[in-house]
Amino acid sequence: MTKKKRLASVSLDLDNQWSYMKIHGDKGWDSYPSYFDIFIPHILNVLDELNLKITFFIVGKDTESEENRRFLKMITERGHDVGNHSYHHESWLQSYSYEEIQNEIISAETAIEQATGKKPVGFRGPGFSWSKDLLKVLESRGYLYDASTLPTYLGPLARLYYFRKSDLSKEEKKTRKELFGKFSEGFRKLKPYYWNLGAGRQIAEMPVTTVPVLKFPFHLSYLIYLSNVSMYLMRIYLGFALFLCKLTRTPVSFLLHPLDLIGGDQIAELSFFPGMQTNSHRKVEVFKTVIQRLSKSYQLTNMTDHLHYEAENVVFKKLEP
Ligand SMILES: [Zn+2]
């Protein structure tokens, strides 16, 4: 009898062309240029080839154009799950008031449901931003989980790198001062748990998995970067990360971004972006290698199914936000 594999989840933050331009400080982002016509059919085909169903975290703003809605609809038609990735994709949700957060969540949720026919039950904050008010709003709307935490000590380092690569003004850098999180994010738990919101209210947290103990990220962006140094190195690193996950019984929630899967050959407007000189074909090959490796240890699924599975099989700790 073969032993049944544990579940692990794969999710993609569906950041559009404009959100990359906005975060980078490029002019023209506010006309909301979109690459969904190229990216969405591309990723759906790759996922079909791998027979993989994942969660797409969608930005509300992207549902405003009819052209975008045509492509967003394909996501659920092809059997994928959807999550809420905020309405405006601003990476400083921790500075929002309760009412502002509420508007942001509800407007995105309504828009995503209208565009895809599916109501999101999970949320991931842009740039891993979140707050206690955010958790409360999610719980009151019947969400099952938040997925906005990335437990790593390297957040400040990632921010420094990003600031150096961008054309942001001093003011813009100030509003983005907590982008990718503080050093203290590294102390957060890697295994899913419940946030205790008082009065018997709670919501699950599904952290983006980093390497246990070391808390180094190993989501696809990092693996693509490593594979450009050496494919062998990438395999060793991923194998090591999964070995430690197994050893510490840490569930795996694996994160993707559009630019991990498509290159400057297909999205010329973003060809100046770091990593965009690697072409789509090469990125997809690396992705397939990664998925094959993950599939050796896990049965891969979307985040909602993964959450149900974990909650049925382990007792989650309860933490104070
Ligand atoms: Zn995002």
Coordinates of C-alpha atoms and ligand atoms in Angstrom, one line a residue:
M1 CA 0.0 0.0 0.0
T2 CA 1.4 3.4 -0.9
K3 CA 1.4 6.0 1.8
K4 CA -0.9 8.9 1.1
K5 CA 1.0 12.2 0.6
R6 CA 0.4 15.2 2.7
L7 CA -1.3 18.2 1.0
A8 CA 0.7 21.4 0.2
S9 CA -0.7 24.5 -1.5
V10 CA 0.4 26.7 -4.4
S11 CA -0.9 30.2 -4.8
L12 CA -0.2 33.1 -7.2
D13 CA -0.4 36.8 -6.4
L14 CA -1.9 38.1 -9.6
D15 CA 0.0 41.5 -9.7
N16 CA -0.7 43.3 -12.9
Q17 CA 1.7 45.3 -15.1
W18 CA 0.5 48.6 -13.4
S19 CA 1.2 47.3 -9.9
Y20 CA 4.8 46.5 -10.8
M21 CA 5.1 50.0 -12.4
K22 CA 3.5 51.6 -9.4
I23 CA 5.8 49.9 -6.9
H24 CA 8.8 50.8 -9.0
G25 CA 7.8 54.4 -9.3
D26 CA 7.2 54.5 -13.1
K27 CA 5.0 57.0 -14.8
G28 CA 1.9 55.8 -16.6
W29 CA 0.9 53.2 -14.0
D30 CA -2.2 55.2 -13.2
S31 CA -3.8 54.4 -16.6
Y32 CA -3.7 50.8 -15.3
P33 CA -1.9 49.0 -18.2
S34 CA -2.6 45.3 -18.1
Y35 CA -0.9 42.2 -19.4
F36 CA -3.7 39.8 -18.5
D37 CA -4.3 39.1 -22.2
I38 CA -0.9 37.5 -22.4
F39 CA -0.2 36.3 -18.9
I40 CA -3.5 34.6 -17.9
P41 CA -3.7 32.3 -21.0
H42 CA 0.0 31.6 -20.5
I43 CA -0.2 30.6 -16.9
L44 CA -3.4 28.6 -17.3
N45 CA -1.8 26.5 -20.0
V46 CA 1.3 25.8 -17.9
L47 CA -0.9 24.8 -14.9
D48 CA -3.0 22.5 -17.2
E49 CA 0.1 20.8 -18.4
L50 CA 1.0 20.1 -14.8
N51 CA -2.5 19.2 -13.9
L52 CA -2.3 21.7 -11.0
K53 CA -5.2 23.7 -9.4
I54 CA -4.0 26.7 -7.4
T55 CA -5.3 29.8 -5.7
F56 CA -5.1 33.2 -7.6
F57 CA -5.1 36.2 -5.3
I58 CA -6.8 38.9 -7.4
V59 CA -6.6 42.7 -7.1
G60 CA -10.1 44.4 -7.2
K61 CA -9.0 47.3 -9.4
D62 CA -8.3 44.8 -12.2
T63 CA -11.9 43.9 -12.5
E64 CA -12.9 47.3 -13.7
S65 CA -12.0 46.8 -17.4
E66 CA -14.2 44.4 -19.5
E67 CA -11.1 43.1 -21.2
N68 CA -9.6 42.1 -17.9
R69 CA -12.8 40.5 -16.7
R70 CA -12.8 38.3 -19.8
F71 CA -9.5 36.8 -18.7
L72 CA -10.2 36.7 -15.0
K73 CA -13.3 34.6 -15.7
M74 CA -11.0 31.9 -17.3
I75 CA -9.4 31.4 -13.9
T76 CA -12.5 29.8 -12.3
E77 CA -13.7 28.3 -15.5
R78 CA -10.5 26.3 -15.6
G79 CA -11.1 25.0 -12.0
H80 CA -8.9 27.4 -9.9
D81 CA -9.6 29.0 -6.6
V82 CA -9.6 32.7 -6.0
G83 CA -8.5 34.9 -3.1
N84 CA -8.7 38.6 -2.3
H85 CA -5.5 40.6 -2.8
S86 CA -7.0 44.0 -1.9
Y87 CA -8.6 46.6 -4.2
H88 CA -5.8 49.1 -4.8
H89 CA -2.8 47.0 -4.1
E90 CA -1.2 49.4 -1.7
S91 CA 1.5 47.8 0.5
W92 CA 0.8 49.8 3.6
L93 CA -2.5 48.4 4.9
Q94 CA -1.1 48.6 8.5
S95 CA -1.6 52.4 8.3
Y96 CA -5.3 52.1 7.3
S97 CA -8.2 52.8 9.7
Y98 CA -10.8 50.1 10.4
E99 CA -13.2 51.8 7.9
E100 CA -10.6 52.1 5.2
I101 CA -9.7 48.4 5.6
Q102 CA -13.3 47.5 5.5
N103 CA -13.9 49.4 2.2
E104 CA -10.8 47.9 0.7
I105 CA -11.8 44.3 1.5
I106 CA -15.5 44.6 0.7
S107 CA -15.0 46.4 -2.6
A108 CA -12.4 43.9 -3.8
E109 CA -14.5 40.9 -2.6
T110 CA -17.6 42.1 -4.4
A111 CA -15.6 42.8 -7.6
I112 CA -13.8 39.5 -7.6
E113 CA -17.0 37.6 -7.0
Q114 CA -18.7 39.4 -9.9
A115 CA -15.8 38.8 -12.2
T116 CA -15.1 35.2 -11.5
G117 CA -18.4 33.9 -10.0
K118 CA -16.5 32.8 -6.9
K119 CA -16.4 34.6 -3.5
P120 CA -13.0 34.7 -2.0
V121 CA -12.5 33.0 1.4
G122 CA -8.8 34.0 1.8
F123 CA -6.8 37.1 1.7
R124 CA -3.2 38.1 1.1
G125 CA -2.0 41.7 1.7
P126 CA 0.0 43.4 -1.0
G127 CA 3.7 43.5 0.0
F128 CA 2.8 41.2 3.0
S129 CA 1.1 44.1 4.8
W130 CA -1.6 43.3 7.4
S131 CA -3.0 44.6 10.7
K132 CA -5.2 43.5 13.6
D133 CA -8.1 45.5 12.1
L134 CA -7.6 43.6 8.8
L135 CA -8.0 40.3 10.6
K136 CA -11.1 41.5 12.3
V137 CA -12.7 42.6 9.0
L138 CA -11.8 39.3 7.4
E139 CA -13.4 37.4 10.2
S140 CA -16.5 39.5 10.2
R141 CA -16.9 38.8 6.4
G142 CA -16.7 35.1 6.9
Y143 CA -13.2 34.6 5.5
L144 CA -11.5 31.3 6.5
Y145 CA -7.9 32.5 6.4
D146 CA -5.4 35.3 6.0
A147 CA -2.1 34.5 4.2
S148 CA -0.3 37.8 4.5
T149 CA 2.7 36.8 6.7
L150 CA 6.1 35.9 5.3
P151 CA 8.2 34.8 8.3
T152 CA 11.7 35.9 7.4
Y153 CA 14.5 38.1 8.9
L154 CA 15.4 39.2 5.4
G155 CA 12.5 41.7 4.8
P156 CA 14.5 44.8 5.5
L157 CA 17.2 43.5 3.1
A158 CA 14.7 42.9 0.4
R159 CA 13.3 46.4 0.9
L160 CA 16.8 48.0 0.6
Y161 CA 17.4 46.1 -2.6
Y162 CA 14.1 47.2 -4.0
F163 CA 14.6 50.9 -3.1
R164 CA 18.0 50.9 -4.8
K165 CA 16.4 49.4 -8.0
S166 CA 13.5 51.9 -8.0
D167 CA 13.0 55.5 -9.0
L168 CA 11.0 56.4 -5.8
S169 CA 11.1 59.8 -4.2
K170 CA 11.9 60.3 -0.5
E171 CA 8.2 60.7 0.2
E172 CA 7.2 57.5 -1.6
K173 CA 9.9 55.6 0.3
K174 CA 8.5 56.9 3.5
T175 CA 5.1 55.4 2.9
R176 CA 6.8 52.1 1.9
K177 CA 9.0 52.0 5.0
E178 CA 7.5 48.7 6.2
L179 CA 7.4 47.1 2.8
F180 CA 8.3 43.3 3.0
G181 CA 8.1 43.6 6.8
K182 CA 10.4 44.3 9.7
F183 CA 13.2 42.1 11.1
S184 CA 10.8 40.9 13.8
E185 CA 8.6 39.2 11.1
G186 CA 11.2 36.5 11.3
F187 CA 10.0 35.4 14.7
R188 CA 6.5 34.6 13.4
K189 CA 5.4 31.0 13.3
L190 CA 5.7 29.1 10.1
K191 CA 3.0 26.5 10.8
P192 CA -0.6 27.5 10.3
Y193 CA -2.4 28.8 13.4
Y194 CA -5.4 30.8 14.6
W195 CA -5.4 34.5 15.4
N196 CA -7.4 34.9 18.6
L197 CA -9.7 37.9 18.0
G198 CA -11.6 37.7 21.3
A199 CA -15.1 36.8 22.2
G200 CA -14.7 33.4 20.6
R201 CA -13.8 34.9 17.2
Q202 CA -10.8 33.6 15.3
I203 CA -9.3 33.3 11.8
A204 CA -6.7 31.0 10.5
E205 CA -3.3 32.2 9.4
M206 CA -1.5 30.4 6.5
P207 CA 2.0 31.8 6.4
V208 CA 4.0 31.8 3.1
T209 CA 6.5 29.0 3.9
T210 CA 10.2 29.9 4.4
V211 CA 13.0 27.5 5.2
P212 CA 12.4 26.3 8.8
V213 CA 14.9 27.5 11.4
L214 CA 16.8 29.8 9.0
K215 CA 13.6 31.5 7.7
F216 CA 15.1 32.2 4.3
P217 CA 12.5 32.6 1.6
F218 CA 12.2 29.8 -1.0
H219 CA 9.3 31.0 -3.1
L220 CA 9.6 30.8 -6.9
S221 CA 11.2 34.3 -7.3
Y222 CA 14.2 33.2 -5.2
L223 CA 14.4 29.8 -6.9
I224 CA 14.4 31.4 -10.4
Y225 CA 17.2 33.7 -9.2
L226 CA 19.2 30.8 -7.9
S227 CA 18.6 28.8 -11.1
N228 CA 20.3 31.6 -13.0
V229 CA 23.4 31.1 -10.9
S230 CA 23.1 27.3 -11.2
M231 CA 20.3 24.8 -11.7
Y232 CA 22.1 22.4 -9.5
L233 CA 22.3 25.0 -6.7
M234 CA 18.5 25.6 -7.0
R235 CA 17.7 21.9 -6.7
I236 CA 20.0 21.6 -3.7
Y237 CA 18.4 24.6 -2.0
L238 CA 14.9 23.5 -2.7
G239 CA 15.6 19.9 -1.5
F240 CA 17.2 21.3 1.7
A241 CA 14.2 23.5 2.3
L242 CA 11.7 20.6 1.9
F243 CA 13.9 18.3 4.0
L244 CA 13.7 20.8 6.9
C245 CA 9.9 21.2 6.3
K246 CA 9.5 17.5 6.6
L247 CA 11.8 17.2 9.7
T248 CA 9.9 20.0 11.5
R249 CA 6.5 18.9 10.1
T250 CA 6.0 22.3 8.6
P251 CA 3.2 22.5 6.0
V252 CA 4.2 24.0 2.7
S253 CA 2.4 27.0 1.2
F254 CA 4.3 27.8 -2.0
L255 CA 4.0 31.3 -3.5
L256 CA 4.3 32.4 -7.2
H257 CA 4.3 35.8 -8.9
P258 CA 3.6 36.5 -12.5
L259 CA 7.1 37.7 -13.3
D260 CA 8.4 34.3 -12.1
L261 CA 6.7 32.7 -15.1
I262 CA 6.9 35.1 -17.9
G263 CA 9.9 37.0 -19.4
G264 CA 10.7 40.3 -21.1
D265 CA 10.3 38.4 -24.4
Q266 CA 6.5 38.4 -23.9
I267 CA 6.1 41.5 -21.7
A268 CA 8.3 44.1 -23.4
E269 CA 7.0 46.9 -21.2
L270 CA 8.6 45.3 -18.1
S271 CA 11.8 44.1 -19.8
F272 CA 13.8 46.5 -17.7
F273 CA 12.7 44.8 -14.5
P274 CA 15.1 42.6 -12.5
G275 CA 15.0 39.1 -13.8
M276 CA 13.0 39.9 -16.9
Q277 CA 15.9 39.2 -19.3
T278 CA 15.3 35.5 -18.5
N279 CA 12.8 34.4 -21.1
S280 CA 9.4 32.7 -20.5
H281 CA 10.5 29.3 -21.7
R282 CA 13.4 29.1 -19.3
K283 CA 11.2 30.3 -16.4
V284 CA 8.5 27.8 -17.2
E285 CA 11.2 25.0 -17.3
V286 CA 12.4 26.0 -13.8
F287 CA 8.8 26.1 -12.6
K288 CA 8.1 22.6 -13.9
T289 CA 11.3 21.3 -12.2
V290 CA 10.2 22.9 -8.9
I291 CA 6.6 21.4 -9.2
Q292 CA 8.0 18.0 -10.0
R293 CA 10.2 18.1 -6.9
L294 CA 7.3 19.4 -4.7
S295 CA 5.0 16.7 -6.1
K296 CA 7.5 14.0 -4.9
S297 CA 6.7 14.9 -1.3
Y298 CA 3.3 16.4 -1.5
Q299 CA -0.1 16.3 -3.2
L300 CA -0.4 19.9 -4.5
T301 CA -3.7 21.8 -4.2
N302 CA -5.2 25.3 -3.7
M303 CA -5.0 27.1 -0.4
T304 CA -8.7 26.6 0.6
D305 CA -8.4 22.8 0.3
H306 CA -5.0 22.9 2.0
L307 CA -6.4 24.9 5.0
H308 CA -9.3 22.4 5.5
Y309 CA -6.9 19.5 5.4
E310 CA -4.5 21.0 8.0
A311 CA -7.3 22.1 10.3
E312 CA -8.7 18.6 10.2
N313 CA -5.4 16.9 10.9
V314 CA -3.6 19.1 13.4
V315 CA -4.7 21.2 16.3
F316 CA -3.8 24.8 15.5
K317 CA -2.2 27.0 18.1
K318 CA -4.0 30.2 19.1
L319 CA -2.0 33.4 19.0
E320 CA -2.7 37.0 19.9
P321 CA -2.4 39.4 17.0
Ligands
ZN1 ZN 0.8 41.7 -4.9

